[in-house]
Coordinates of N, CA, C and O in Angstrom, one line a residue:
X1 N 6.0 44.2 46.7 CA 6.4 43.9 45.4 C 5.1 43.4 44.6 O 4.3 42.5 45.0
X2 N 5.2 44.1 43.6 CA 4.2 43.4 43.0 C 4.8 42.1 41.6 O 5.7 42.2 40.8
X3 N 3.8 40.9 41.7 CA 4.6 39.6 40.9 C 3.6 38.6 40.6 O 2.8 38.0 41.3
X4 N 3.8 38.6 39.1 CA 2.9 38.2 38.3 C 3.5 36.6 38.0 O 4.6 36.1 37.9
X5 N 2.0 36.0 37.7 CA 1.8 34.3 36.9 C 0.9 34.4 35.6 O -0.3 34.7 35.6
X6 N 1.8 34.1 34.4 CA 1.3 34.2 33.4 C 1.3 32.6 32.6 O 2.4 32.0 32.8
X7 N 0.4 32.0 31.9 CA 0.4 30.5 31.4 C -0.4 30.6 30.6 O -1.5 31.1 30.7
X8 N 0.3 29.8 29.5 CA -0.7 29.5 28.3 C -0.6 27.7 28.2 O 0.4 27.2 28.6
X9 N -1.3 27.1 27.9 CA -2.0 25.8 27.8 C -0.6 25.5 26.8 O 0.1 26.3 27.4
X10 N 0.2 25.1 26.0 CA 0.5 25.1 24.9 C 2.4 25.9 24.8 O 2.7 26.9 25.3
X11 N 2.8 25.5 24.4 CA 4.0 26.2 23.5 C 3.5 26.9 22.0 O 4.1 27.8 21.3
X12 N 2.7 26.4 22.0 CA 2.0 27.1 20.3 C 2.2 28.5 20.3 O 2.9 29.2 19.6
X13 N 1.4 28.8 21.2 CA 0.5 29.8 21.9 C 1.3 31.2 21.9 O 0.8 32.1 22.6
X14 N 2.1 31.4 21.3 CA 3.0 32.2 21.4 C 2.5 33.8 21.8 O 2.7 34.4 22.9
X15 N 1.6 34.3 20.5 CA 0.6 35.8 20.9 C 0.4 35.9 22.1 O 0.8 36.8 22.8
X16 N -0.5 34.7 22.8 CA -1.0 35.0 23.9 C -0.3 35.0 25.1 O -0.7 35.5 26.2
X17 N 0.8 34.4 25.0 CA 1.9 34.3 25.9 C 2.6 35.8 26.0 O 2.7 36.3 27.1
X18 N 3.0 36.4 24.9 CA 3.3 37.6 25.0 C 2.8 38.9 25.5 O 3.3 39.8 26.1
X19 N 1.3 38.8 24.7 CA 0.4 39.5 25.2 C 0.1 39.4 26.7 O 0.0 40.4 27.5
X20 N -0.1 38.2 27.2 CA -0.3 38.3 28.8 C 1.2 39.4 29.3 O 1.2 40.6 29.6
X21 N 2.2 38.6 29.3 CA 3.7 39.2 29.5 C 3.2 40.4 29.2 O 2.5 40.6 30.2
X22 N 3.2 41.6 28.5 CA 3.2 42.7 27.5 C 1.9 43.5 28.9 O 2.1 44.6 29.5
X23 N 0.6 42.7 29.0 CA 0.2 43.4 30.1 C 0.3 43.7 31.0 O 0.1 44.9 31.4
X24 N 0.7 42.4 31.7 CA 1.5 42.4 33.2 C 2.6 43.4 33.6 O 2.7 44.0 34.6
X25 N 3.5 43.5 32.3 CA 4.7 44.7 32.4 C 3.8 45.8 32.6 O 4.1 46.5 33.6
X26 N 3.0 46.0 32.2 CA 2.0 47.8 31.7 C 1.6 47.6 33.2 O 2.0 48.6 33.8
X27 N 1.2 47.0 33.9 CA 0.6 46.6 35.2 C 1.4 46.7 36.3 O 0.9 46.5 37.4
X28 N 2.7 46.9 36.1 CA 3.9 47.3 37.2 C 4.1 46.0 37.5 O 4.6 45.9 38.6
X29 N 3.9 44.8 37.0 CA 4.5 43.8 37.6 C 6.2 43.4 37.8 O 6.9 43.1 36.8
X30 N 6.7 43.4 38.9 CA 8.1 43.7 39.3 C 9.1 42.2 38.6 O 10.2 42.2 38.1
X31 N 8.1 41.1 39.0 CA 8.6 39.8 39.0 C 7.6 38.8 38.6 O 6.7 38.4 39.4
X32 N 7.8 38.1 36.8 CA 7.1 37.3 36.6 C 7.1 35.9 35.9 O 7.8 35.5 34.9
X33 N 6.4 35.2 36.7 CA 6.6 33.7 36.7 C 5.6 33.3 35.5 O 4.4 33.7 35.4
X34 N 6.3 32.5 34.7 CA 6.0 32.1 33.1 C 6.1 30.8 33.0 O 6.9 30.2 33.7
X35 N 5.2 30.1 32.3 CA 4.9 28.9 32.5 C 4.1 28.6 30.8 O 3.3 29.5 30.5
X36 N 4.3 27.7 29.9 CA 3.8 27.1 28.8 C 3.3 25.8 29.5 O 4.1 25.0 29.5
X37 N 2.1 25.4 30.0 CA 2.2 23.8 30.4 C 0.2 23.6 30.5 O -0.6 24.5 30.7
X38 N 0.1 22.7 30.4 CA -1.9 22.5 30.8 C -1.7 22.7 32.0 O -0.7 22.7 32.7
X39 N -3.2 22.9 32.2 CA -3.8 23.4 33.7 C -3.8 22.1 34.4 O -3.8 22.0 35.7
X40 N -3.9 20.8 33.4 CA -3.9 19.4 34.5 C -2.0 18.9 34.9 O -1.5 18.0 35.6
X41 N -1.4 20.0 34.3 CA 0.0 19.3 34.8 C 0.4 19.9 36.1 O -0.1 20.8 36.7
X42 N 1.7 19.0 36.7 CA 1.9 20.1 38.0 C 2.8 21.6 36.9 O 3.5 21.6 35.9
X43 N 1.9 22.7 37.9 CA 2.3 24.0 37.5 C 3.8 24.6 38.6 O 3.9 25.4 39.5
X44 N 4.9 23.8 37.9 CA 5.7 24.4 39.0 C 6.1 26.1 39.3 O 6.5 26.8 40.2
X45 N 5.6 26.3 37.7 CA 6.0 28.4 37.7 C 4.8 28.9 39.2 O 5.1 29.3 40.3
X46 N 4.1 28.7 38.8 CA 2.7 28.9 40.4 C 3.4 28.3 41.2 O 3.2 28.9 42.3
X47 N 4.2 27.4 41.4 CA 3.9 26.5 42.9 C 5.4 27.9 42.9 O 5.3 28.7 43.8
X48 N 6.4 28.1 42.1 CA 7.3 29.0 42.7 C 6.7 30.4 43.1 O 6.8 30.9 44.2
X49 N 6.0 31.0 42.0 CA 5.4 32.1 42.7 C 4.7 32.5 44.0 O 4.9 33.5 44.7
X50 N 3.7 31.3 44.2 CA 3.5 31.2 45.7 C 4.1 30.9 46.8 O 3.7 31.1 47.9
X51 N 5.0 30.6 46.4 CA 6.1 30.4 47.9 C 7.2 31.6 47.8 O 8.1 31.6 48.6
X52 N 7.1 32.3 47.1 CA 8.0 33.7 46.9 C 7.5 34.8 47.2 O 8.2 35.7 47.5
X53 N 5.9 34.9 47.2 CA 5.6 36.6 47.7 C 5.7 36.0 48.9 O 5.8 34.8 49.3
X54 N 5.6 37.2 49.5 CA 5.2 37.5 50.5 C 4.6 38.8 51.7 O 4.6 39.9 51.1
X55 N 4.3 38.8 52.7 CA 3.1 40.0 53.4 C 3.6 41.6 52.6 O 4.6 42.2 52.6
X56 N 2.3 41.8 52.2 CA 2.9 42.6 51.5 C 2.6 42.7 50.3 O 2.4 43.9 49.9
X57 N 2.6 41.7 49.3 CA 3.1 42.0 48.0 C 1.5 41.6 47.1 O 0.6 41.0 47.7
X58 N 1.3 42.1 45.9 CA 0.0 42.0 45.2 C 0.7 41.0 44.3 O 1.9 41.1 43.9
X59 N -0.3 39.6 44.1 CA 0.1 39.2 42.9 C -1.0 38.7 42.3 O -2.0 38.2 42.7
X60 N -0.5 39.1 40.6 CA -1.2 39.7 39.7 C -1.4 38.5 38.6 O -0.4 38.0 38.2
X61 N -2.8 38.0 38.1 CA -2.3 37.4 36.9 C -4.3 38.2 35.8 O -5.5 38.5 36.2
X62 N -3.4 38.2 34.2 CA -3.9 38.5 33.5 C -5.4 38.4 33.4 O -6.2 39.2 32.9
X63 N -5.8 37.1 34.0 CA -7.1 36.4 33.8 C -7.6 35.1 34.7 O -6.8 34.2 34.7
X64 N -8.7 34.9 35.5 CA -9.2 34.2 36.4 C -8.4 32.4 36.2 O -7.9 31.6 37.0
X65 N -8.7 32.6 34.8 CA -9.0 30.9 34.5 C -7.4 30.8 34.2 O -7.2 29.6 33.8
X66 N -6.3 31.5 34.1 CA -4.9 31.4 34.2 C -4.2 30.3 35.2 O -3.4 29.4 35.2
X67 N -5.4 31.4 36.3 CA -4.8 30.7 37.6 C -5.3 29.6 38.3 O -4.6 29.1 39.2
X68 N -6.6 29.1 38.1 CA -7.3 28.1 38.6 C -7.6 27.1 37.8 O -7.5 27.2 36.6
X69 N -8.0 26.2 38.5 CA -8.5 25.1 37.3 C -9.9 24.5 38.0 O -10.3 23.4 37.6
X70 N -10.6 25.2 38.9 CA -11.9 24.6 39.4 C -11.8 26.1 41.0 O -10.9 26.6 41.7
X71 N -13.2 26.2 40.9 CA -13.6 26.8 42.0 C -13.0 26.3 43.2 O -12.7 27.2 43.9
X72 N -12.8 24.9 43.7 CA -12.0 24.3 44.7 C -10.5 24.9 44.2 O -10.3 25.7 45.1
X73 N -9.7 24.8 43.6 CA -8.6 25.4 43.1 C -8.1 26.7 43.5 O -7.0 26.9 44.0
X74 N -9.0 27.4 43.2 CA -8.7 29.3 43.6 C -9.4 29.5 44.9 O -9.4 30.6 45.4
X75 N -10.1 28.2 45.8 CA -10.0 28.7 47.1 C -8.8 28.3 47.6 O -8.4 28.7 48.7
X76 N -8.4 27.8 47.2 CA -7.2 26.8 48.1 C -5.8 27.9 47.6 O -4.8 27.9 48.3
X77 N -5.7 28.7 46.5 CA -5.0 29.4 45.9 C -5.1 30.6 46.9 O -4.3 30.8 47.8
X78 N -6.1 31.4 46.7 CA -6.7 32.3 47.5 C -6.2 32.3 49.2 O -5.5 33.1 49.8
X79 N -7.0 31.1 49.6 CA -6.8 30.8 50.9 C -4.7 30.8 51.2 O -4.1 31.1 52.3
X80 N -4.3 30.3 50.2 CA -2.7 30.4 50.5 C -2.4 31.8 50.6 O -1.7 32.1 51.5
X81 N -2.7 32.7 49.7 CA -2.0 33.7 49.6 C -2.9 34.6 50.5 O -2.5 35.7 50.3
X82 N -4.0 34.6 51.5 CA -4.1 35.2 52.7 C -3.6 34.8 53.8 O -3.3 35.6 54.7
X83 N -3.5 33.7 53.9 CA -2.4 33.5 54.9 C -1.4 33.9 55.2 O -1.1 34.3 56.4
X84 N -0.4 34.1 53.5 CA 1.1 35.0 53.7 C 0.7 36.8 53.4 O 1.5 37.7 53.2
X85 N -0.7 36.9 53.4 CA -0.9 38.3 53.3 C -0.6 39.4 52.3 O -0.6 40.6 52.5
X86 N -0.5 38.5 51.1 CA -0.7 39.0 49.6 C -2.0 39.0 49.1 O -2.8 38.1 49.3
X87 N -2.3 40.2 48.5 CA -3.2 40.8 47.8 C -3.1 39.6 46.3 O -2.2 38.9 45.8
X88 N -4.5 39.7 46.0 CA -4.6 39.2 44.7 C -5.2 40.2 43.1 O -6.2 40.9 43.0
X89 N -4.6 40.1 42.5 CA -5.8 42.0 41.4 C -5.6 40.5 40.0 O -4.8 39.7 39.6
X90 N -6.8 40.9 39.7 CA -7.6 40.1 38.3 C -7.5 41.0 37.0 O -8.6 41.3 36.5
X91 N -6.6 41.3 36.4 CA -6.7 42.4 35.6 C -7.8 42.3 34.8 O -8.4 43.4 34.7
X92 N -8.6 41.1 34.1 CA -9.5 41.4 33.1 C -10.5 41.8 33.9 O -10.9 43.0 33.6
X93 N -11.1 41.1 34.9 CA -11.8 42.2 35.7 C -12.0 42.8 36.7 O -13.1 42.9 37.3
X94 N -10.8 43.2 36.9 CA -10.7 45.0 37.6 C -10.9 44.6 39.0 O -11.4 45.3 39.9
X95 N -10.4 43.4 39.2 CA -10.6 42.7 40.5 C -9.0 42.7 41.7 O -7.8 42.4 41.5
X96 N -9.7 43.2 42.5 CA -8.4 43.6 43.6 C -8.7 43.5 44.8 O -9.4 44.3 45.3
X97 N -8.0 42.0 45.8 CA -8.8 41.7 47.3 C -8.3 43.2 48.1 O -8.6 43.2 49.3
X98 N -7.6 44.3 47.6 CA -7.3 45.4 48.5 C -8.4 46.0 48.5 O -8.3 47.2 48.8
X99 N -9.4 45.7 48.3 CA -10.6 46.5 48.3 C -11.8 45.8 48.8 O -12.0 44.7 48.3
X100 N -12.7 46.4 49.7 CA -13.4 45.2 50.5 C -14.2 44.8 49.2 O -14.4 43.5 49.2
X101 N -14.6 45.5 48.3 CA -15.4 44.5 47.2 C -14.5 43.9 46.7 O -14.6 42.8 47.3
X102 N -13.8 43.7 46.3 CA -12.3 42.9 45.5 C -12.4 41.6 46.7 O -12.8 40.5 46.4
X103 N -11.9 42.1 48.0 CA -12.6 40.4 48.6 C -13.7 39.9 48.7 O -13.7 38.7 48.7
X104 N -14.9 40.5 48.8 CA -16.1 39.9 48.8 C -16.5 39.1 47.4 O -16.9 37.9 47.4
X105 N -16.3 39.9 46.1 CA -16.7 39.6 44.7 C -15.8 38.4 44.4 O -16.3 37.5 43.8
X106 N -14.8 38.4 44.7 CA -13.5 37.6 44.0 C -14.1 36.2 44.1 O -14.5 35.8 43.0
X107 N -14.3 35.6 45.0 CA -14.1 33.9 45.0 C -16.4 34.0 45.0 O -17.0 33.2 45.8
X108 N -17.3 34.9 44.2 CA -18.2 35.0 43.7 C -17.9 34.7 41.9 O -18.2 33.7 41.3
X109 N -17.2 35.7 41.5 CA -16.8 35.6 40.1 C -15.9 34.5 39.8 O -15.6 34.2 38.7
X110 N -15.4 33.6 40.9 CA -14.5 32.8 40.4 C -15.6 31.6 40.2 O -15.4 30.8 39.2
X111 N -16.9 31.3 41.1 CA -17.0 30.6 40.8 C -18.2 30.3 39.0 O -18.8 29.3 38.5
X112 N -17.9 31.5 38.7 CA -18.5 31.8 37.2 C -17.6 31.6 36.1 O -17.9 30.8 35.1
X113 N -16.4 32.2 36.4 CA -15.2 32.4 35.5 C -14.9 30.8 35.4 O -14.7 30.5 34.2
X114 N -14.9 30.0 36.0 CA -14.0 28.9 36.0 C -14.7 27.8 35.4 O -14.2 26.7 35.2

């Protein structure tokens, strides 16, 4: 299955909330977890999406800095979801751990992006 985490900082935020949503759909995402909240709050839409995929499944979010909030963050993110053996794909860029560059680059670019 593939299942997406999409978050904007804000309720304001409406465009960009959509627009993430609007890509994710174009991206075959099957099941997506939506969240309006800051990156310092607890993110419970993430804490459900991570305990829902599972071996097997790609999960997708629009943009690096969606999903992390410090290079410590997206290892600890990262490191969860190889454990349960979900793929991770970066749509802005073109990042996918099913591909041995997709794991090698990933937590390189994260620690730029973040």
């Amino acid at each position: 299955m593939i299942v997406a985490y999409t978050r904007t900082s804000t309720l304001d935020q409406v465009a960009g909330f959509e627009a993430q949503s609007k890509e994710l759909s174009a991206a075959g995402c099957e099941k997506i977890f939506q969240e309006q909240v800051s990156s310092v709050t607890v993110r419970i839409q993430l804490q459900a999406a991570l305990e829902f995929v599972r071996d097997g499944d790609v999960f997708v979010v629009t943009k690096l800095d969606w999903l992390a909030r410090s290079v410590a963050d997206l290892m600890a993110i990262l490191q969860a979801l190889e454990r349960k053996r979900v793929a991770v794909r970066i749509l802005n860029l073109g990042m996918d751990t099913q591909t041995p560059t997709g794991k090698l680059m990933l937590p390189v670019l994260g620690g730029r992006s973040i």
